[in-house]
PDB file of C-alpha atoms in Angstrom:
ATOM      1  CA  MET C  46      -0.151  -0.041  -0.222  1.00  0.00           C
ATOM      2  CA  THR C  47       1.599   3.201  -1.200  1.00  0.00           C
ATOM      3  CA  ASN C  48       1.822   5.377   1.977  1.00  0.00           C
ATOM      4  CA  VAL C  49       2.127   9.280   2.296  1.00  0.00           C
ATOM      5  CA  VAL C  50       2.843  10.939   5.571  1.00  0.00           C
ATOM      6  CA  THR C  51       1.647  14.582   5.373  1.00  0.00           C
ATOM      7  CA  ASN C  52       3.680  17.197   6.724  1.00  0.00           C
ATOM      8  CA  ARG C  53       0.780  18.393   8.941  1.00  0.00           C
ATOM      9  CA  GLY C  54       0.888  14.819  10.425  1.00  0.00           C
ATOM     10  CA  ARG C  55       4.520  15.393  11.102  1.00  0.00           C
ATOM     11  CA  TYR C  56       3.922  18.511  12.292  1.00  0.00           C
ATOM     12  CA  MET C  57       1.049  17.034  14.846  1.00  0.00           C
ATOM     13  CA  ILE C  58       3.462  13.992  15.973  1.00  0.00           C
ATOM     14  CA  LEU C  59       6.142  16.441  16.718  1.00  0.00           C
ATOM     15  CA  ASN C  60       4.237  18.846  18.482  1.00  0.00           C
ATOM     16  CA  SER C  61       2.304  16.177  20.444  1.00  0.00           C
ATOM     17  CA  TYR C  62       5.465  14.605  21.913  1.00  0.00           C
ATOM     18  CA  PHE C  63       7.928  17.493  22.132  1.00  0.00           C
ATOM     19  CA  ARG C  64       5.063  20.027  23.624  1.00  0.00           C
ATOM     20  CA  ASP C  65       2.879  17.645  25.150  1.00  0.00           C
ATOM     21  CA  THR C  66       0.087  19.756  23.176  1.00  0.00           C
ATOM     22  CA  ASN C  67      -2.798  18.665  20.920  1.00  0.00           C
ATOM     23  CA  GLU C  68      -3.255  15.011  21.466  1.00  0.00           C
ATOM     24  CA  PRO C  69      -6.109  13.648  19.912  1.00  0.00           C
ATOM     25  CA  THR C  70      -8.450  11.559  22.138  1.00  0.00           C
ATOM     26  CA  ASN C  71      -8.866   9.306  19.332  1.00  0.00           C
ATOM     27  CA  PHE C  72      -8.269   9.273  15.183  1.00  0.00           C
ATOM     28  CA  TYR C  73     -10.479   8.739  12.414  1.00  0.00           C
ATOM     29  CA  LEU C  74     -10.030   6.431   9.170  1.00  0.00           C
ATOM     30  CA  ALA C  75     -11.780   7.935   6.365  1.00  0.00           C
ATOM     31  CA  LEU C  76     -12.073   6.916   2.550  1.00  0.00           C
ATOM     32  CA  VAL C  77     -11.708   9.440  -0.122  1.00  0.00           C
ATOM     33  CA  THR C  78     -12.082   9.433  -3.775  1.00  0.00           C
ATOM     34  CA  SER C  79      -9.531  10.074  -6.383  1.00  0.00           C
ATOM     35  CA  ALA C  80     -10.623  13.591  -7.277  1.00  0.00           C
ATOM     36  CA  ASN C  81      -7.887  14.973  -5.112  1.00  0.00           C
ATOM     37  CA  THR C  82      -4.887  13.120  -4.902  1.00  0.00           C
ATOM     38  CA  PRO C  83      -3.621  13.434  -0.886  1.00  0.00           C
ATOM     39  CA  THR C  84       0.192  14.673  -0.953  1.00  0.00           C
ATOM     40  CA  VAL C  85       2.676  15.489   1.738  1.00  0.00           C
ATOM     41  CA  ASP C  86       0.973  19.197   1.530  1.00  0.00           C
ATOM     42  CA  THR C  87      -2.740  18.109   2.436  1.00  0.00           C
ATOM     43  CA  ASN C  88      -3.915  19.546   5.584  1.00  0.00           C
ATOM     44  CA  THR C  89      -7.557  18.596   6.059  1.00  0.00           C
ATOM     45  CA  LEU C  90     -10.394  16.361   5.046  1.00  0.00           C
ATOM     46  CA  SER C  91     -12.023  19.229   3.081  1.00  0.00           C
ATOM     47  CA  ASP C  92      -8.938  19.439   0.877  1.00  0.00           C
ATOM     48  CA  LEU C  93      -9.946  15.913  -0.346  1.00  0.00           C
ATOM     49  CA  THR C  94     -13.362  14.301  -1.735  1.00  0.00           C
ATOM     50  CA  GLU C  95     -14.778  11.905   0.858  1.00  0.00           C
ATOM     51  CA  ILE C  96     -16.790   8.974  -0.651  1.00  0.00           C
ATOM     52  CA  ALA C  97     -20.754   9.248  -0.015  1.00  0.00           C
ATOM     53  CA  ALA C  98     -21.868   8.298   3.291  1.00  0.00           C
ATOM     54  CA  GLY C  99     -24.637   5.457   3.777  1.00  0.00           C
ATOM     55  CA  ASN C 100     -24.987   2.112   3.596  1.00  0.00           C
ATOM     56  CA  GLY C 101     -22.823   1.318   6.168  1.00  0.00           C
ATOM     57  CA  TYR C 102     -20.292   3.801   5.749  1.00  0.00           C
ATOM     58  CA  THR C 103     -20.261   7.004   8.185  1.00  0.00           C
ATOM     59  CA  ALA C 104     -19.511  10.413   6.755  1.00  0.00           C
ATOM     60  CA  GLY C 105     -15.966  11.569   8.765  1.00  0.00           C
ATOM     61  CA  GLY C 106     -14.935   7.902   9.050  1.00  0.00           C
ATOM     62  CA  THR C 107     -14.487   5.423  11.549  1.00  0.00           C
ATOM     63  CA  SER C 108     -13.251   6.254  14.878  1.00  0.00           C
ATOM     64  CA  ILE C 109      -9.630   4.484  15.893  1.00  0.00           C
ATOM     65  CA  ASN C 110      -8.758   4.560  19.920  1.00  0.00           C
ATOM     66  CA  ARG C 111      -5.403   5.861  20.819  1.00  0.00           C
ATOM     67  CA  ASP C 112      -4.160   2.194  22.259  1.00  0.00           C
ATOM     68  CA  SER C 113      -2.205  -0.990  21.527  1.00  0.00           C
ATOM     69  CA  THR C 114      -5.397  -2.559  20.527  1.00  0.00           C
ATOM     70  CA  ASP C 115      -6.120  -0.166  17.429  1.00  0.00           C
ATOM     71  CA  PHE C 116      -2.343   0.331  16.729  1.00  0.00           C
ATOM     72  CA  PRO C 117      -1.019  -3.105  17.524  1.00  0.00           C
ATOM     73  CA  THR C 118       2.266  -2.973  15.732  1.00  0.00           C
ATOM     74  CA  ILE C 119       4.966  -0.245  16.447  1.00  0.00           C
ATOM     75  CA  THR C 120       8.508  -0.880  14.819  1.00  0.00           C
ATOM     76  CA  GLU C 121      12.063   0.270  14.920  1.00  0.00           C
ATOM     77  CA  ASP C 122      13.585  -1.039  11.770  1.00  0.00           C
ATOM     78  CA  ASP C 123      17.511  -0.031  11.818  1.00  0.00           C
ATOM     79  CA  THR C 124      18.334  -1.857   8.884  1.00  0.00           C
ATOM     80  CA  ASN C 125      16.188   0.037   6.817  1.00  0.00           C
ATOM     81  CA  ASP C 126      16.267   3.361   8.573  1.00  0.00           C
ATOM     82  CA  LEU C 127      12.736   3.550   9.380  1.00  0.00           C
ATOM     83  CA  ALA C 128       9.973   3.243  12.273  1.00  0.00           C
ATOM     84  CA  SER C 129       6.411   2.581  11.704  1.00  0.00           C
ATOM     85  CA  VAL C 130       3.042   2.070  13.554  1.00  0.00           C
ATOM     86  CA  GLU C 131       0.457  -0.012  11.826  1.00  0.00           C
ATOM     87  CA  LEU C 132      -3.421   0.272  12.496  1.00  0.00           C
ATOM     88  CA  LYS C 133      -5.605  -2.718  13.051  1.00  0.00           C
ATOM     89  CA  ASP C 134      -7.744  -4.205  10.106  1.00  0.00           C
ATOM     90  CA  ILE C 135     -10.747  -1.510   9.729  1.00  0.00           C
ATOM     91  CA  ALA C 136     -13.940  -2.923   7.661  1.00  0.00           C
ATOM     92  CA  TRP C 137     -16.994  -1.555   6.213  1.00  0.00           C
ATOM     93  CA  THR C 138     -19.966  -3.832   5.542  1.00  0.00           C
ATOM     94  CA  ALA C 139     -22.230  -2.681   2.803  1.00  0.00           C
ATOM     95  CA  SER C 140     -26.067  -2.838   4.206  1.00  0.00           C
ATOM     96  CA  GLY C 141     -29.092  -1.737   2.204  1.00  0.00           C
ATOM     97  CA  GLY C 142     -27.137  -0.745  -0.620  1.00  0.00           C
ATOM     98  CA  SER C 143     -23.458  -0.475  -1.920  1.00  0.00           C
ATOM     99  CA  ILE C 144     -20.557   1.487  -0.430  1.00  0.00           C
ATOM    100  CA  PRO C 145     -20.289   4.240  -1.628  1.00  0.00           C
ATOM    101  CA  GLY C 146     -23.919   5.011  -1.895  1.00  0.00           C
ATOM    102  CA  SER C 147     -23.407   6.954  -5.000  1.00  0.00           C
ATOM    103  CA  GLY C 148     -20.662   8.603  -6.812  1.00  0.00           C
ATOM    104  CA  ASP C 149     -16.791   7.556  -7.083  1.00  0.00           C
ATOM    105  CA  GLY C 150     -15.331   4.596  -5.130  1.00  0.00           C
ATOM    106  CA  ALA C 151     -12.842   4.937  -2.481  1.00  0.00           C
ATOM    107  CA  ARG C 152      -9.233   5.290  -3.783  1.00  0.00           C
ATOM    108  CA  TRP C 153      -7.422   6.442  -0.544  1.00  0.00           C
ATOM    109  CA  ALA C 154      -7.803   5.617   3.025  1.00  0.00           C
ATOM    110  CA  VAL C 155      -6.895   8.772   4.988  1.00  0.00           C
ATOM    111  CA  LEU C 156      -5.840   8.901   8.739  1.00  0.00           C
ATOM    112  CA  LEU C 157      -7.305  11.832  10.578  1.00  0.00           C
ATOM    113  CA  ASP C 158      -7.359  13.714  13.901  1.00  0.00           C
ATOM    114  CA  ASP C 159     -10.561  13.883  15.829  1.00  0.00           C
ATOM    115  CA  ASN C 160     -11.973  17.405  15.287  1.00  0.00           C
ATOM    116  CA  ALA C 161     -15.456  17.703  16.033  1.00  0.00           C
ATOM    117  CA  THR C 162     -15.993  18.999  12.312  1.00  0.00           C
ATOM    118  CA  ALA C 163     -15.481  16.200  10.001  1.00  0.00           C
ATOM    119  CA  ALA C 164     -14.084  18.487   7.047  1.00  0.00           C
ATOM    120  CA  ASN C 165     -11.484  20.318   9.412  1.00  0.00           C
ATOM    121  CA  ARG C 166     -10.047  16.868  10.475  1.00  0.00           C
ATOM    122  CA  GLN C 167      -6.366  17.049   9.959  1.00  0.00           C
ATOM    123  CA  VAL C 168      -5.030  14.416   7.749  1.00  0.00           C
ATOM    124  CA  ILE C 169      -2.039  12.745   8.969  1.00  0.00           C
ATOM    125  CA  ALA C 170      -1.358   9.722   6.812  1.00  0.00           C
ATOM    126  CA  ALA C 171      -2.775   8.265   3.668  1.00  0.00           C
ATOM    127  CA  ALA C 172      -2.962   5.101   1.715  1.00  0.00           C
ATOM    128  CA  ASP C 173      -3.286   4.471  -1.980  1.00  0.00           C
ATOM    129  CA  LEU C 174      -5.891   1.459  -2.274  1.00  0.00           C
ATOM    130  CA  GLY C 175      -4.375   0.887  -5.780  1.00  0.00           C
ATOM    131  CA  SER C 176      -7.883   1.642  -7.953  1.00  0.00           C
ATOM    132  CA  ASP C 177     -11.176   2.716  -6.750  1.00  0.00           C
ATOM    133  CA  ARG C 178     -12.829   0.477  -4.490  1.00  0.00           C
ATOM    134  CA  SER C 179     -16.633  -0.156  -4.024  1.00  0.00           C
ATOM    135  CA  VAL C 180     -18.351  -2.861  -2.422  1.00  0.00           C
ATOM    136  CA  SER C 181     -22.250  -4.230  -3.323  1.00  0.00           C
ATOM    137  CA  ASP C 182     -24.855  -4.794  -0.454  1.00  0.00           C
ATOM    138  CA  GLY C 183     -23.593  -7.493   1.789  1.00  0.00           C
ATOM    139  CA  GLN C 184     -19.820  -7.298   1.040  1.00  0.00           C
ATOM    140  CA  THR C 185     -17.466  -5.824   2.787  1.00  0.00           C
ATOM    141  CA  LEU C 186     -14.490  -3.595   2.230  1.00  0.00           C
ATOM    142  CA  THR C 187     -11.252  -3.948   4.488  1.00  0.00           C
ATOM    143  CA  ILE C 188      -8.220  -1.775   4.899  1.00  0.00           C
ATOM    144  CA  GLU C 189      -5.689  -3.945   5.991  1.00  0.00           C
ATOM    145  CA  ASP C 190      -1.959  -3.130   7.063  1.00  0.00           C
ATOM    146  CA  PHE C 191      -2.307   0.741   6.936  1.00  0.00           C
ATOM    147  CA  THR C 192       1.031   1.658   8.047  1.00  0.00           C
ATOM    148  CA  VAL C 193       2.543   5.291   8.989  1.00  0.00           C
ATOM    149  CA  ARG C 194       6.212   5.003   8.154  1.00  0.00           C
ATOM    150  CA  PHE C 195       8.822   7.593   9.026  1.00  0.00           C
ATOM    151  CA  THR C 196      12.154   7.156   6.982  1.00  0.00           C
ATOM    152  CA  THR C 197      15.318   8.751   6.470  1.00  0.00           C
ATOM    153  CA  PRO C 198      15.425  10.809   3.539  1.00  0.00           C
TER     154      PRO C 198
END
């Protein structure tokens, strides 16, 4: 899964760790279309186009706790000069229709902070799903191995 850690995400992580400020209570994982590709300069969910809500997908994404259950794997890899944290698998099951309910399918999964206004949630990282994804009623769309990686340039 192609991974993008935004500059905003890096800033938030450093600010939280070194200044003990602005720690989100939880995070969200949302699905966005290919209309706007997330880059290192993407700041908020409003910079992207979220898939249509309904049928098992909630606007603003799925809540993820700040704990070792929802972020079960954290790694320091000195051989490849990187550190990473992996989210648990997140799944949406279509019920009463397809996901998305209308419009384009999901191309990206984005990790967000917990701003009360979904559009203002800050984008920490994004993972490319490889192609537009949608599922029919009764099917499940699962995001596996979403990993936030910090590497040495």
